[in-house]
Tab-separated table of C-alpha atoms in Angstrom:
chain	number	residue	atom	x	y	z
F	8	UNK	CA	-22.135	14.960	-8.147
F	9	UNK	CA	-20.395	17.235	-5.668
F	10	UNK	CA	-23.494	17.257	-3.445
F	11	UNK	CA	-22.872	13.563	-2.728
F	12	UNK	CA	-19.514	14.192	-1.046
F	13	UNK	CA	-19.477	12.958	2.549
F	14	UNK	CA	-16.422	12.998	4.808
F	15	UNK	CA	-16.165	10.935	7.977
F	16	UNK	CA	-13.554	12.605	10.137
F	17	UNK	CA	-12.335	13.765	13.525
F	18	UNK	CA	-10.797	17.220	14.114
F	19	UNK	CA	-7.694	15.764	15.759
F	20	UNK	CA	-6.891	13.206	13.105
F	21	UNK	CA	-5.583	12.888	9.572
F	22	UNK	CA	-9.094	13.855	8.596
F	23	UNK	CA	-7.812	17.424	8.671
F	24	UNK	CA	-5.886	16.640	5.489
F	25	UNK	CA	-9.015	15.432	3.721
F	26	UNK	CA	-11.003	18.473	4.827
F	27	UNK	CA	-8.289	20.809	3.541
F	28	UNK	CA	-8.374	18.997	0.210
F	29	UNK	CA	-12.162	19.282	0.048
F	30	UNK	CA	-11.932	22.987	0.786
F	31	UNK	CA	-9.408	23.357	-2.041
F	32	UNK	CA	-11.948	21.915	-4.482
F	33	UNK	CA	-14.394	24.664	-3.551
F	34	UNK	CA	-17.255	22.168	-3.727
F	35	UNK	CA	-20.021	21.600	-1.168
F	36	UNK	CA	-19.650	18.560	1.049
F	37	UNK	CA	-21.032	17.116	4.259
F	38	UNK	CA	-18.896	16.023	7.177
F	39	UNK	CA	-19.724	13.626	9.964
F	40	UNK	CA	-17.508	13.664	13.039
F	41	UNK	CA	-16.852	10.288	14.614
F	42	UNK	CA	-15.503	10.172	18.179
F	43	UNK	CA	-12.499	7.956	18.767
F	44	UNK	CA	-13.463	4.542	20.061
F	45	UNK	CA	-16.676	2.602	19.564
F	46	UNK	CA	-18.127	4.792	16.799
F	47	UNK	CA	-15.136	4.205	14.532
F	48	UNK	CA	-15.041	0.494	15.316
F	49	UNK	CA	-18.773	-0.078	14.796
F	50	UNK	CA	-19.532	-2.850	12.300
F	51	UNK	CA	-21.598	-0.534	10.093
F	52	UNK	CA	-18.769	1.967	9.724
F	53	UNK	CA	-16.251	-0.819	9.128
F	54	UNK	CA	-18.159	-1.664	5.969
F	55	UNK	CA	-16.819	1.654	4.672
F	56	UNK	CA	-13.428	1.571	6.347
F	57	UNK	CA	-12.395	-1.899	7.545
F	58	UNK	CA	-9.595	-0.334	9.620
F	59	UNK	CA	-12.136	1.511	11.733
F	60	UNK	CA	-10.309	4.799	11.292
F	61	UNK	CA	-10.840	8.204	9.740
F	62	UNK	CA	-10.883	9.813	7.283
F	63	UNK	CA	-13.219	8.098	4.886
F	64	UNK	CA	-14.614	9.842	1.826
F	65	UNK	CA	-17.878	8.718	0.264
F	66	UNK	CA	-18.710	10.116	-3.165
F	67	UNK	CA	-21.913	8.565	-4.438
F	68	UNK	CA	-21.125	4.846	-4.686
F	69	UNK	CA	-17.363	5.367	-4.408
F	70	UNK	CA	-15.602	4.948	-1.049
F	71	UNK	CA	-12.019	6.131	-0.611
F	72	UNK	CA	-9.843	5.773	2.486
F	73	UNK	CA	-6.199	6.766	3.123
F	74	UNK	CA	-5.382	10.457	2.904
F	75	UNK	CA	-3.065	10.318	-0.087
F	76	UNK	CA	-5.686	8.351	-2.015
F	77	UNK	CA	-8.415	10.835	-1.032
F	78	UNK	CA	-6.291	13.747	-2.239
F	79	UNK	CA	-5.509	12.038	-5.538
F	80	UNK	CA	-9.110	10.948	-6.049
F	81	UNK	CA	-10.583	14.401	-5.493
F	82	UNK	CA	-8.053	15.981	-7.855
F	83	UNK	CA	-9.046	13.511	-10.583
F	84	UNK	CA	-12.780	13.510	-9.858
F	85	UNK	CA	-12.979	17.295	-10.121
F	86	UNK	CA	-10.402	18.395	-12.713
F	87	UNK	CA	-11.970	21.847	-12.891
F	88	UNK	CA	-10.362	22.578	-9.511
F	89	UNK	CA	-6.902	22.337	-11.164
F	90	UNK	CA	-5.403	20.364	-8.293
F	91	UNK	CA	-3.396	17.950	-10.463
F	92	UNK	CA	-1.095	18.678	-13.410
F	93	UNK	CA	-1.690	17.158	-16.848
F	94	UNK	CA	-0.926	13.424	-16.903
F	95	UNK	CA	2.300	13.886	-18.879
F	96	UNK	CA	3.559	16.290	-16.186
F	97	UNK	CA	2.760	14.160	-13.159
F	98	UNK	CA	6.170	12.652	-12.479
F	99	UNK	CA	6.986	14.838	-9.469
F	100	UNK	CA	3.318	15.007	-8.464
F	101	UNK	CA	3.070	11.251	-8.029
F	102	UNK	CA	6.591	10.925	-6.654
F	103	UNK	CA	6.134	13.302	-3.748
F	104	UNK	CA	2.523	12.421	-3.026
F	105	UNK	CA	3.489	8.802	-2.425
F	106	UNK	CA	6.905	9.604	-0.979
F	107	UNK	CA	5.049	11.340	1.839
F	108	UNK	CA	2.640	8.412	2.211
F	109	UNK	CA	5.489	5.880	2.245
F	110	UNK	CA	9.037	6.763	3.339
F	111	UNK	CA	8.133	10.003	5.131
F	112	UNK	CA	5.221	8.529	7.076
F	113	UNK	CA	7.215	5.451	8.080
F	114	UNK	CA	10.353	7.370	9.060
F	115	UNK	CA	8.547	9.950	11.182
F	116	UNK	CA	6.355	7.320	12.858
F	117	UNK	CA	9.378	5.245	13.795
F	118	UNK	CA	11.125	8.337	15.111
F	119	UNK	CA	8.113	9.212	17.280
F	120	UNK	CA	7.947	5.656	18.628
F	121	UNK	CA	11.674	5.546	19.291
F	122	UNK	CA	12.262	2.741	16.790
F	123	UNK	CA	15.917	2.613	15.759
F	124	UNK	CA	16.943	0.697	12.643
F	125	UNK	CA	20.458	-0.698	12.866
F	126	UNK	CA	22.809	0.173	9.975
F	127	UNK	CA	22.972	-3.413	8.764
F	128	UNK	CA	19.167	-3.495	8.424
F	129	UNK	CA	18.598	-0.136	6.743
F	130	UNK	CA	18.095	-1.870	3.403
F	131	UNK	CA	15.131	-3.720	4.907
F	132	UNK	CA	13.072	-0.579	5.462
F	133	UNK	CA	11.665	1.415	2.574
F	134	UNK	CA	13.037	4.724	3.759
F	135	UNK	CA	16.594	3.732	4.607
F	136	UNK	CA	17.362	6.297	7.306
F	137	UNK	CA	15.510	9.210	8.840
F	138	UNK	CA	18.372	11.502	7.848
F	139	UNK	CA	18.098	10.448	4.202
F	140	UNK	CA	14.361	11.082	4.226
F	141	UNK	CA	14.735	14.573	5.673
F	142	UNK	CA	17.535	15.563	3.316
F	143	UNK	CA	15.595	14.337	0.296
F	144	UNK	CA	12.453	16.164	1.384
F	145	UNK	CA	14.377	19.335	2.152
F	146	UNK	CA	15.872	19.427	-1.331
F	147	UNK	CA	12.439	18.891	-2.849
F	148	UNK	CA	10.668	21.730	-1.036
F	149	UNK	CA	13.609	24.113	-1.461
F	150	UNK	CA	13.818	23.586	-5.229
F	151	UNK	CA	10.494	25.153	-6.204
F	152	UNK	CA	7.599	27.141	-4.799
F	153	UNK	CA	5.529	23.954	-4.566
F	154	UNK	CA	6.450	20.288	-4.224
F	155	UNK	CA	5.759	19.493	-7.879
F	156	UNK	CA	7.184	22.682	-9.354
F	157	UNK	CA	5.645	26.127	-9.671
F	158	UNK	CA	2.026	25.064	-9.411
F	159	UNK	CA	0.039	24.127	-6.294
F	160	UNK	CA	-1.490	20.645	-6.368
F	161	UNK	CA	-3.055	17.927	-4.256
F	162	UNK	CA	0.477	16.712	-3.525
F	163	UNK	CA	1.101	19.946	-1.611
F	164	UNK	CA	-1.968	19.315	0.527
F	165	UNK	CA	-0.637	15.944	1.585
F	166	UNK	CA	3.075	16.727	1.803
F	167	UNK	CA	2.413	20.080	3.444
F	168	UNK	CA	0.139	18.486	6.036
F	169	UNK	CA	2.798	15.929	6.907
F	170	UNK	CA	5.423	18.637	7.301
F	171	UNK	CA	3.202	20.987	9.297
F	172	UNK	CA	2.001	18.245	11.628
F	173	UNK	CA	5.496	16.816	11.984
F	174	UNK	CA	7.072	20.160	12.908
F	175	UNK	CA	4.303	20.831	15.424
F	176	UNK	CA	4.816	17.549	17.242
F	177	UNK	CA	8.562	17.164	16.795
F	178	UNK	CA	8.776	14.268	14.353
F	179	UNK	CA	10.110	16.592	11.623
F	180	UNK	CA	12.915	19.048	12.227
F	181	UNK	CA	12.099	22.743	11.807
F	182	UNK	CA	14.530	23.331	8.981
F	183	UNK	CA	14.198	26.739	7.250
F	184	UNK	CA	13.086	25.124	3.985
F	185	UNK	CA	10.277	23.265	5.765
F	186	UNK	CA	9.193	26.345	7.714
F	187	UNK	CA	9.113	28.495	4.567
F	188	UNK	CA	7.253	25.889	2.538
F	189	UNK	CA	4.558	25.326	5.143
F	190	UNK	CA	4.209	29.075	5.713
F	191	UNK	CA	3.312	29.503	2.044
F	192	UNK	CA	0.737	26.741	2.188
F	193	UNK	CA	-0.839	27.855	5.454
F	194	UNK	CA	-1.699	31.223	3.911
F	195	UNK	CA	-4.029	29.589	1.421
F	196	UNK	CA	-7.694	30.477	2.055
F	197	UNK	CA	-8.764	26.831	1.829
F	198	UNK	CA	-6.242	25.822	4.492
F	199	UNK	CA	-7.452	28.590	6.768
F	200	UNK	CA	-11.105	27.627	6.290
F	201	UNK	CA	-10.407	23.967	6.994
F	202	UNK	CA	-8.327	24.796	10.074
F	203	UNK	CA	-10.994	27.092	11.471
F	204	UNK	CA	-13.648	24.400	11.091
F	205	UNK	CA	-11.578	21.661	12.694
F	206	UNK	CA	-10.219	23.877	15.457
F	207	UNK	CA	-13.759	24.894	16.376
F	208	UNK	CA	-14.919	21.287	16.399
F	209	UNK	CA	-11.968	20.258	18.542
F	210	UNK	CA	-12.800	23.007	21.023
F	211	UNK	CA	-16.434	21.920	21.203
F	212	UNK	CA	-15.484	18.305	21.768
F	213	UNK	CA	-13.006	19.224	24.465
F	214	UNK	CA	-15.567	21.419	26.239
F	215	UNK	CA	-18.120	18.623	26.143
F	216	UNK	CA	-15.758	16.005	27.551
């Protein structure tokens, strides 16, 4: 049942993606904020998330970690929210959801850390080159209103979050196609609600520190 939805999160983490997705479902949920450090690494919490990180979604007896998995799970668990296309139309949905979780995440992380892959070793990394990743993503978001076509889905929550976060912190270039795409997504009421909640929590935590 929707009333059993519990999100472990932190307002300055990838938990913001999970909260946005929960807000898109329109269902009631509870959220527990875990401070960075000991609370996330506590043995009891590690039974839910062995990595000792957030977010973690608990839905009854089901535990889901990793943002892309949380987005996909919620779309499937609550089909009435219309956050995933019919199975026969999920080619682009799955492609871009996991493209963002794989090549995009790896390429932008390496860029942030200053990791340079030499040309002779590009075949050893899943994304090839940062330039290839950005060009591929740019074509995808410029082709349609949403990442999977003309319909908003859970893939947009995840891909859009990666793009918005990346442009804010400099790991993704502010290309016009990215700016336009994220602008469309950030006007969604669910995104605004989620952002307001997490921004308020972040302010409270900062004031208390």
